[in-house]
CSV table of C-alpha atoms and ligand atoms in Angstrom, one decimal:
chain,number,residue,atom,x,y,z
A,17,MET,CA,114.1,82.0,96.8
A,18,SER,CA,113.1,84.5,99.5
A,19,ASP,CA,109.8,84.2,101.4
A,20,ASP,CA,108.4,87.4,100.1
A,21,SER,CA,108.8,86.4,96.5
A,22,PRO,CA,107.1,83.0,96.2
A,23,ARG,CA,108.1,80.9,93.2
A,24,THR,CA,105.9,80.9,90.1
A,25,VAL,CA,105.2,77.4,88.8
A,26,TYR,CA,103.3,77.4,85.6
A,27,LEU,CA,101.5,74.1,85.0
A,28,ASP,CA,98.9,75.1,82.5
A,29,TYR,CA,100.6,74.6,79.1
A,30,ALA,CA,97.3,73.4,77.6
A,31,ALA,CA,95.8,76.9,78.1
A,32,THR,CA,98.7,78.7,76.5
A,33,THR,CA,102.5,78.7,76.4
A,34,PRO,CA,105.1,81.4,76.7
A,35,CYS,CA,106.8,82.3,73.4
A,36,ASP,CA,110.2,80.6,73.1
A,37,PRO,CA,112.9,83.4,73.0
A,38,ARG,CA,114.1,81.8,69.7
A,39,VAL,CA,110.6,82.3,68.3
A,40,VAL,CA,110.5,85.9,69.5
A,41,GLU,CA,113.8,86.6,67.8
A,42,VAL,CA,112.6,85.6,64.3
A,43,MET,CA,109.4,87.6,64.8
A,44,LEU,CA,110.9,90.9,65.9
A,45,PRO,CA,112.2,92.4,62.6
A,46,PHE,CA,108.6,92.2,61.1
A,47,PHE,CA,107.4,94.8,63.6
A,48,THR,CA,109.9,97.3,62.4
A,49,GLU,CA,112.2,97.3,59.4
A,50,ARG,CA,110.5,94.3,57.6
A,51,PHE,CA,107.0,95.7,57.8
A,52,GLY,CA,106.1,95.5,54.1
A,53,ASN,CA,102.6,94.4,53.1
A,54,PRO,CA,103.3,91.0,51.4
A,55,ASN,CA,100.7,91.9,48.8
A,56,SER,CA,102.6,95.0,47.6
A,57,LEU,CA,104.8,94.9,44.6
A,58,TYR,CA,107.8,96.9,45.6
A,59,ALA,CA,110.9,95.5,47.3
A,60,LEU,CA,109.6,95.8,50.9
A,61,GLY,CA,106.4,94.0,49.9
A,62,ARG,CA,108.3,91.3,48.0
A,63,ASP,CA,110.4,90.7,51.1
A,64,GLY,CA,107.2,90.2,53.2
A,65,TYR,CA,105.9,87.9,50.5
A,66,ARG,CA,109.0,85.8,50.5
A,67,ALA,CA,108.9,85.5,54.3
A,68,LEU,CA,105.2,84.6,54.2
A,69,GLU,CA,105.8,81.9,51.6
A,70,ALA,CA,108.9,80.6,53.4
A,71,ALA,CA,106.8,80.2,56.5
A,72,ARG,CA,104.1,78.4,54.5
A,73,GLU,CA,106.6,76.0,52.9
A,74,SER,CA,108.2,75.2,56.2
A,75,PHE,CA,104.9,74.6,57.9
A,76,ALA,CA,103.6,72.5,55.0
A,77,ALA,CA,106.7,70.4,55.0
A,78,SER,CA,106.4,69.8,58.8
A,79,ILE,CA,102.8,68.6,58.6
A,80,ASN,CA,103.5,66.8,55.3
A,81,ALA,CA,101.0,68.6,53.3
A,82,ALA,CA,101.1,67.7,49.6
A,83,SER,CA,101.6,71.4,48.7
A,84,PRO,CA,102.1,74.7,50.6
A,85,THR,CA,98.9,76.0,49.1
A,86,GLU,CA,97.1,73.6,51.4
A,87,VAL,CA,98.1,75.7,54.4
A,88,ILE,CA,96.0,78.8,55.1
A,89,PHE,CA,97.2,81.1,57.8
A,90,THR,CA,94.4,82.5,60.1
A,91,GLY,CA,94.1,84.7,63.1
A,92,ALA,CA,93.6,82.0,65.7
A,93,GLY,CA,92.9,78.3,66.3
A,94,THR,CA,89.3,79.4,67.0
A,95,GLU,CA,89.0,80.9,63.6
A,96,SER,CA,90.5,77.8,61.9
A,97,ASP,CA,87.9,75.6,63.7
A,98,ASN,CA,85.0,78.0,62.8
A,99,ALA,CA,86.1,78.2,59.2
A,100,ALA,CA,86.4,74.5,58.8
A,101,LEU,CA,83.1,73.6,60.4
A,102,VAL,CA,81.0,76.3,58.6
A,103,GLY,CA,83.1,76.7,55.4
A,104,ILE,CA,83.3,73.0,54.6
A,105,SER,CA,79.7,72.1,55.6
A,106,GLN,CA,78.1,75.0,53.7
A,107,ALA,CA,80.2,74.5,50.6
A,108,GLY,CA,79.8,70.7,50.8
A,109,LYS,CA,76.0,71.0,51.1
A,110,ALA,CA,76.0,73.3,48.1
A,111,ARG,CA,77.7,70.4,46.2
A,112,ASN,CA,74.8,68.2,47.2
A,113,LYS,CA,76.8,66.4,49.9
A,114,GLY,CA,73.9,66.5,52.3
A,115,SER,CA,73.4,68.5,55.5
A,116,HIS,CA,74.3,66.1,58.3
A,117,VAL,CA,77.3,66.9,60.5
A,118,VAL,CA,79.0,64.7,63.1
A,119,VAL,CA,81.1,66.1,66.0
A,120,SER,CA,82.4,64.6,69.1
A,121,ALA,CA,80.8,65.7,72.4
A,122,PHE,CA,84.1,66.8,74.0
A,123,GLU,CA,85.2,69.2,71.2
A,124,HIS,CA,86.5,72.6,72.2
A,125,HIS,CA,83.8,75.3,72.1
A,126,ALA,CA,85.5,76.6,69.0
A,127,VAL,CA,84.0,73.5,67.2
A,128,LEU,CA,80.9,73.0,69.3
A,129,GLU,CA,79.6,76.6,68.8
A,130,PRO,CA,79.9,76.6,65.0
A,131,SER,CA,78.2,73.2,65.1
A,132,HIS,CA,75.2,74.8,66.9
A,133,PHE,CA,75.3,77.7,64.4
A,134,LEU,CA,75.0,75.1,61.6
A,135,GLU,CA,72.1,73.5,63.5
A,136,ARG,CA,70.3,76.8,63.5
A,137,ASN,CA,71.0,77.1,59.7
A,138,GLY,CA,69.5,74.0,58.2
A,139,PHE,CA,72.0,71.3,59.3
A,140,GLU,CA,71.4,68.3,61.5
A,141,VAL,CA,74.2,67.7,63.9
A,142,THR,CA,74.9,64.4,65.8
A,143,GLN,CA,77.3,64.4,68.7
A,144,VAL,CA,79.3,61.3,69.4
A,145,ARG,CA,80.3,60.7,73.0
A,146,PRO,CA,83.7,59.5,74.1
A,147,ARG,CA,83.7,56.5,76.3
A,148,GLN,CA,84.9,56.6,79.9
A,149,ASP,CA,88.5,56.0,78.8
A,150,GLY,CA,88.5,59.4,77.0
A,151,ILE,CA,88.5,57.9,73.5
A,152,ILE,CA,86.1,58.4,70.6
A,153,HIS,CA,85.7,54.8,69.6
A,154,PRO,CA,85.6,54.2,65.8
A,155,GLU,CA,82.5,52.0,66.0
A,156,ASP,CA,80.6,54.7,67.7
A,157,VAL,CA,81.3,57.1,64.8
A,158,GLU,CA,80.6,54.4,62.3
A,159,ALA,CA,77.1,54.0,63.9
A,160,VAL,CA,76.1,57.6,63.2
A,161,VAL,CA,77.8,58.5,59.9
A,162,ARG,CA,75.2,58.4,57.1
A,163,ASP,CA,74.9,58.8,53.3
A,164,ASP,CA,74.0,62.5,53.8
A,165,THR,CA,76.8,63.3,56.2
A,166,VAL,CA,78.9,66.1,54.8
A,167,LEU,CA,81.4,66.6,57.6
A,168,VAL,CA,82.8,64.7,60.5
A,169,SER,CA,84.9,66.6,63.0
A,170,VAL,CA,86.8,64.9,65.9
A,171,MET,CA,89.7,66.5,67.7
A,172,HIS,CA,93.1,64.9,67.6
A,173,ALA,CA,93.9,65.3,71.3
A,174,ASN,CA,91.5,66.6,73.9
A,175,ASN,CA,92.6,69.8,75.6
A,176,GLU,CA,91.3,68.9,79.1
A,177,ILE,CA,92.3,65.2,79.5
A,178,GLY,CA,95.0,64.9,76.8
A,179,THR,CA,93.7,61.7,75.3
A,180,VAL,CA,94.7,61.1,71.7
A,181,GLN,CA,92.0,60.0,69.3
A,182,PRO,CA,92.3,57.3,66.5
A,183,ILE,CA,92.1,60.0,63.8
A,184,LYS,CA,93.4,57.9,60.9
A,185,ARG,CA,90.6,55.3,61.4
A,186,LEU,CA,88.0,58.0,62.0
A,187,ALA,CA,88.9,59.7,58.7
A,188,GLU,CA,88.5,56.4,56.9
A,189,ILE,CA,85.1,55.9,58.4
A,190,ALA,CA,84.0,59.4,57.2
A,191,HIS,CA,85.4,58.8,53.7
A,192,ALA,CA,83.6,55.5,53.4
A,193,LYS,CA,80.4,57.6,53.4
A,194,ASP,CA,81.9,60.2,51.2
A,195,ALA,CA,82.0,62.7,54.0
A,196,TYR,CA,84.9,65.1,54.7
A,197,PHE,CA,86.9,64.8,57.8
A,198,HIS,CA,88.2,67.7,59.9
A,199,THR,CA,90.3,67.5,63.1
A,200,ASP,CA,91.1,70.1,65.7
A,201,ALA,CA,94.8,69.3,66.0
A,202,ILE,CA,95.6,72.3,68.1
A,203,GLN,CA,96.7,70.3,71.1
A,204,ALA,CA,98.4,67.5,69.1
A,205,LEU,CA,100.6,69.7,66.9
A,206,GLY,CA,104.2,69.8,68.0
A,207,LYS,CA,103.6,67.1,70.6
A,208,LEU,CA,102.9,64.3,68.1
A,209,ALA,CA,104.6,63.8,64.8
A,210,TRP,CA,101.9,65.2,62.6
A,211,ASP,CA,101.4,63.9,59.1
A,212,ALA,CA,98.4,65.1,57.0
A,213,VAL,CA,98.9,62.4,54.3
A,214,ASP,CA,99.3,59.5,56.8
A,215,LEU,CA,96.3,60.7,58.9
A,216,GLY,CA,94.3,61.1,55.7
A,217,VAL,CA,92.3,64.1,56.9
A,218,ASP,CA,90.7,66.7,54.7
A,219,ALA,CA,91.1,69.6,57.1
A,220,ALA,CA,92.9,70.4,60.4
A,221,SER,CA,93.2,73.4,62.7
A,222,PHE,CA,96.3,74.6,64.4
A,223,SER,CA,97.2,77.4,66.8
A,224,ALA,CA,100.7,79.0,67.4
A,225,HIS,CA,100.3,79.9,71.1
A,226,LYS,CA,99.9,76.3,72.2
A,227,ILE,CA,103.3,75.5,70.8
A,228,TYR,CA,105.5,78.4,72.1
A,229,GLY,CA,104.5,80.8,69.4
A,230,PRO,CA,102.5,84.0,69.6
A,231,LYS,CA,98.8,84.3,70.4
A,232,GLY,CA,96.4,85.3,67.7
A,233,VAL,CA,98.1,83.2,64.9
A,234,GLY,CA,96.5,80.1,63.5
A,235,ALA,CA,96.5,77.8,60.5
A,236,LEU,CA,94.1,75.7,58.6
A,237,TYR,CA,95.2,72.7,56.6
A,238,LEU,CA,92.8,72.3,53.7
A,239,LYS,CA,93.5,69.4,51.4
A,240,ARG,CA,93.3,70.3,47.8
A,241,GLY,CA,89.8,69.8,46.4
A,242,THR,CA,88.0,70.1,49.7
A,243,PRO,CA,84.9,72.3,49.3
A,244,PHE,CA,85.3,75.5,51.3
A,245,GLN,CA,83.5,78.8,51.7
A,246,PRO,CA,85.6,81.5,53.4
A,247,LEU,CA,84.5,83.2,56.6
A,248,LEU,CA,86.4,86.4,55.9
A,249,MET,CA,85.6,88.2,52.7
A,250,GLY,CA,87.8,91.0,51.3
A,251,GLY,CA,91.0,91.4,49.4
A,252,GLY,CA,91.3,87.7,48.5
A,253,GLN,CA,94.5,86.9,50.3
A,254,GLU,CA,95.4,83.3,51.2
A,255,SER,CA,94.2,82.0,47.8
A,256,LYS,CA,90.9,83.8,48.4
A,257,LYS,CA,90.3,81.5,51.4
A,258,ARG,CA,91.1,84.0,54.1
A,259,SER,CA,91.0,87.7,53.3
A,260,ALA,CA,93.1,90.1,55.4
A,261,THR,CA,96.7,91.3,55.3
A,262,GLN,CA,98.8,88.4,56.6
A,263,ASN,CA,100.6,88.5,59.9
A,264,VAL,CA,104.0,87.9,58.4
A,265,GLY,CA,105.9,88.0,61.6
A,266,GLY,CA,103.3,85.9,63.4
A,267,VAL,CA,103.4,83.1,60.8
A,268,THR,CA,107.2,83.2,60.6
A,269,ALA,CA,107.1,82.7,64.3
A,270,PHE,CA,104.6,79.9,64.0
A,271,ALA,CA,106.7,78.1,61.5
A,272,LYS,CA,109.8,78.5,63.7
A,273,ALA,CA,107.9,77.3,66.8
A,274,LEU,CA,106.8,74.2,64.9
A,275,GLU,CA,110.4,73.6,63.7
A,276,LEU,CA,111.6,73.7,67.3
A,277,CYS,CA,109.0,71.3,68.5
A,278,ASP,CA,110.0,68.9,65.7
A,279,GLU,CA,113.7,69.1,66.6
A,280,GLU,CA,113.2,68.6,70.3
A,281,ARG,CA,110.3,66.1,70.4
A,282,ASP,CA,112.3,62.9,70.7
A,283,THR,CA,114.0,64.2,73.9
A,284,GLU,CA,111.1,66.2,75.2
A,285,THR,CA,108.5,63.4,75.0
A,286,PRO,CA,110.1,60.9,77.4
A,287,ARG,CA,111.1,63.7,79.8
A,288,LEU,CA,107.5,65.0,79.9
A,289,GLU,CA,106.0,61.5,80.2
A,290,ALA,CA,108.2,60.8,83.2
A,291,LEU,CA,107.1,64.0,84.9
A,292,ARG,CA,103.5,63.3,84.0
A,293,HIS,CA,103.6,59.9,85.6
A,294,ARG,CA,105.1,61.5,88.7
A,295,VAL,CA,102.2,64.0,88.8
A,296,ILE,CA,99.6,61.2,88.4
A,297,ASP,CA,101.2,58.9,91.0
A,298,GLY,CA,101.6,61.9,93.4
A,299,VAL,CA,98.0,63.0,93.2
A,300,LEU,CA,96.6,59.5,93.3
A,301,ALA,CA,98.4,59.0,96.6
A,302,LEU,CA,95.7,61.3,98.0
A,303,PRO,CA,92.7,59.2,99.2
A,304,ASN,CA,89.6,59.3,97.0
A,305,SER,CA,91.3,60.7,93.9
A,306,ASP,CA,91.1,59.4,90.4
A,307,LEU,CA,92.6,59.8,87.0
A,308,ASN,CA,90.3,61.1,84.2
A,309,GLY,CA,90.5,59.0,81.1
A,310,ALA,CA,92.1,55.5,81.2
A,311,ARG,CA,95.8,55.3,82.2
A,312,ASP,CA,96.7,53.0,79.3
A,313,VAL,CA,95.2,54.9,76.3
A,314,PRO,CA,97.3,57.2,74.1
A,315,ARG,CA,97.8,60.6,75.9
A,316,LEU,CA,99.8,63.7,75.2
A,317,PRO,CA,103.1,63.5,77.1
A,318,GLY,CA,102.7,66.3,79.6
A,319,TYR,CA,98.9,66.0,80.3
A,320,ALA,CA,97.2,64.8,83.5
A,321,ASN,CA,93.6,65.4,84.6
A,322,LEU,CA,92.5,64.1,88.0
A,323,VAL,CA,89.5,64.3,90.3
A,324,ILE,CA,90.0,65.0,93.9
A,325,LYS,CA,86.7,64.1,95.4
A,326,GLY,CA,84.8,66.2,97.8
A,327,ILE,CA,86.4,69.5,97.0
A,328,GLU,CA,85.6,72.5,94.8
A,329,GLY,CA,88.2,72.8,92.0
A,330,GLU,CA,87.9,76.6,92.0
A,331,SER,CA,88.9,76.8,95.7
A,332,MET,CA,91.8,74.4,95.1
A,333,LEU,CA,92.9,76.5,92.1
A,334,LEU,CA,92.9,79.7,94.1
A,335,GLN,CA,94.8,78.2,97.1
A,336,LEU,CA,97.4,76.8,94.7
A,337,ASP,CA,97.6,80.2,93.1
A,338,ASN,CA,98.4,81.6,96.5
A,339,LYS,CA,101.5,79.4,96.4
A,340,GLY,CA,102.4,80.7,93.0
A,341,ILE,CA,101.2,77.5,91.2
A,342,ALA,CA,99.1,77.9,88.0
A,343,VAL,CA,96.9,74.9,87.2
A,344,SER,CA,93.4,74.6,85.7
A,345,THR,CA,90.2,73.1,86.7
A,346,GLY,CA,87.9,72.2,83.8
A,347,SER,CA,88.6,74.3,80.7
A,348,ALA,CA,90.3,77.7,80.9
A,349,CYS,CA,87.6,79.1,78.6
A,350,SER,CA,84.8,78.1,81.0
A,351,SER,CA,86.5,79.0,84.3
A,352,GLY,CA,84.8,82.1,85.5
A,353,SER,CA,81.6,80.2,85.2
A,354,LEU,CA,80.9,77.4,87.6
A,355,GLU,CA,79.5,75.1,85.0
A,356,PRO,CA,81.2,71.7,85.3
A,357,SER,CA,83.4,70.9,82.3
A,358,HIS,CA,81.4,69.4,79.3
A,359,VAL,CA,84.5,67.2,78.6
A,360,LEU,CA,84.4,65.6,82.0
A,361,LEU,CA,80.6,65.2,81.9
A,362,SER,CA,81.0,63.6,78.4
A,363,ILE,CA,83.2,60.8,79.8
A,364,GLY,CA,80.6,60.0,82.5
A,365,LEU,CA,81.6,62.0,85.5
A,366,ALA,CA,78.8,63.2,87.8
A,367,PRO,CA,78.7,67.0,88.0
A,368,GLU,CA,79.7,67.1,91.7
A,369,ILE,CA,82.7,65.0,90.9
A,370,ALA,CA,83.7,67.0,87.8
A,371,HIS,CA,83.8,70.1,90.0
A,372,GLY,CA,86.8,68.7,91.9
A,373,SER,CA,89.0,68.3,88.8
A,374,LEU,CA,92.6,69.3,88.5
A,375,ARG,CA,94.3,69.7,85.2
A,376,VAL,CA,98.1,69.8,85.3
A,377,THR,CA,99.8,70.3,81.9
A,378,LEU,CA,103.5,70.4,81.6
A,379,GLY,CA,105.8,71.8,79.0
A,380,ARG,CA,109.1,73.0,77.8
A,381,TYR,CA,110.1,74.9,80.9
A,382,THR,CA,108.7,72.5,83.5
A,383,SER,CA,111.3,71.1,85.8
A,384,GLU,CA,111.3,68.2,88.2
A,385,GLY,CA,111.5,70.8,91.0
A,386,ASP,CA,108.2,72.4,89.7
A,387,VAL,CA,106.4,69.0,89.9
A,388,GLU,CA,107.8,68.3,93.4
A,389,TYR,CA,106.7,71.7,94.6
A,390,LEU,CA,103.1,71.1,93.4
A,391,LEU,CA,103.1,67.7,95.0
A,392,ALA,CA,104.3,69.2,98.3
A,393,GLU,CA,101.8,72.1,98.3
A,394,LEU,CA,98.7,70.2,97.1
A,395,PRO,CA,98.1,67.6,100.0
A,396,PRO,CA,97.7,70.2,102.8
A,397,ILE,CA,95.4,72.3,100.7
A,398,VAL,CA,93.2,69.3,99.8
A,399,GLU,CA,93.1,68.2,103.5
A,400,ARG,CA,92.0,71.7,104.6
A,401,LEU,CA,89.3,72.0,101.9
A,402,ARG,CA,88.0,68.5,102.7
A,403,ALA,CA,87.9,69.2,106.4
A,404,MET,CA,85.6,72.2,105.6
A,405,SER,CA,83.5,70.3,103.0
A,406,PRO,CA,80.2,68.9,104.2
A,407,VAL,CA,80.0,67.1,100.9
A,408,TYR,CA,83.2,65.2,101.5
A,409,GLN,CA,82.2,64.4,105.1
A,410,LYS,CA,79.0,63.0,103.8
A,411,MET,CA,80.7,61.0,101.0
A,412,PHE,CA,83.6,59.6,102.9
A,413,GLY,CA,83.1,60.2,106.6
A,414,SER,CA,85.6,62.2,108.7
A,415,GLY,CA,88.5,59.8,107.9
A,416,SER,CA,91.0,61.7,105.8
B,513,LIG,C1,93.4,76.5,72.5
B,513,LIG,C2,92.5,75.7,71.7
B,513,LIG,C3,91.6,76.2,70.7
B,513,LIG,C4,91.5,77.7,70.5
B,513,LIG,O1,92.7,78.2,69.9
B,513,LIG,P1,92.9,79.8,70.0
B,513,LIG,O2,94.2,80.0,69.2
B,513,LIG,O3,93.1,80.1,71.4
B,513,LIG,O4,91.8,80.5,69.4
B,513,LIG,C5,90.7,75.4,70.0
B,513,LIG,N1,90.8,74.0,70.2
B,513,LIG,C6,91.6,73.5,71.1
B,513,LIG,C7,91.6,72.0,71.3
B,513,LIG,C8,92.5,74.3,71.9
B,513,LIG,O5,93.3,73.7,72.8
């Protein structure tokens, strides 16, 4: 490694992942020779249709859907979340299910924003806060679900702190009140063995680019019989639930990406957990630093979120970027604004503490060397920033 080409260390797998070359390979023919519209009747169209349905069957088998028809391919994880929140709530309300919706306070904006849309359109929305450990506790959901609740939506794994929620129990609580249960499983898919029947959910959202597939490809699991009103209207594709010509190559790639995660999970999980512990221990060796979310709760293997008190996360991010290291502070979607992360606020962090957060998310191509490089470059950066920070001096004196 020469000095004029600093190494690039990507540690932001929660924001997106590179496509696995094996995924790119299965996708390529669909851009050129296998370009047929899967809804056309001639041979080229039938070829597309077969590929589309093969992807659906493979995806459905992986998530243990009762039938491939329960898998609807969409144009993004965001679209799946929007469609679930709005589509199930509105159709459920039309079936006299009531107009109360429950979401967790640390959902992705792709769930929170449609929940606000519902609020402006005749629904009442209750937010359930996670506790400091980063978990939505079942009894806190039980306390707010009502007879007129139509939908409960709680994400499977949080995209900022990586904590894994007790989805099976939460779905039971929703069902006890005859409400439907949706989970944004975008971060959980591929990293956890994901089983629709075992979890007992009515709907779940997925996104390809978080699991080494292409961007702009999503899926929505919709259990048979779940009321649903489509967001996209048009030619009636995807069993009339999502009109638009399907992205045959994209969904073929998505299915392949999921298959690879399934194959490699048993070896990948312990490898990433070990690296994650190394990151956490390394960062906690800095004075006045803290892990976000409890250490002993279920957490995605490669995810660590820490606060380094008395510094501005954005400054740390830019200085690490100078060293070729890509990490995140708060959510990627809200960086660019200096609003503290709603996720960190929801678990009880003060805004000035939340500003000093560091999210490190590891994945398939992360090596031990990458982690050691981060842990070597971070401490001098933190020291420099703290030396310049009046906030830190005030909080902790001029010690470290
Ligand atoms: C990335 C992500 C989304 C959005 O998915 P896109 O495919 O980028 O639209 C939604 N929810 C969670 C938890 C995510 O991590």
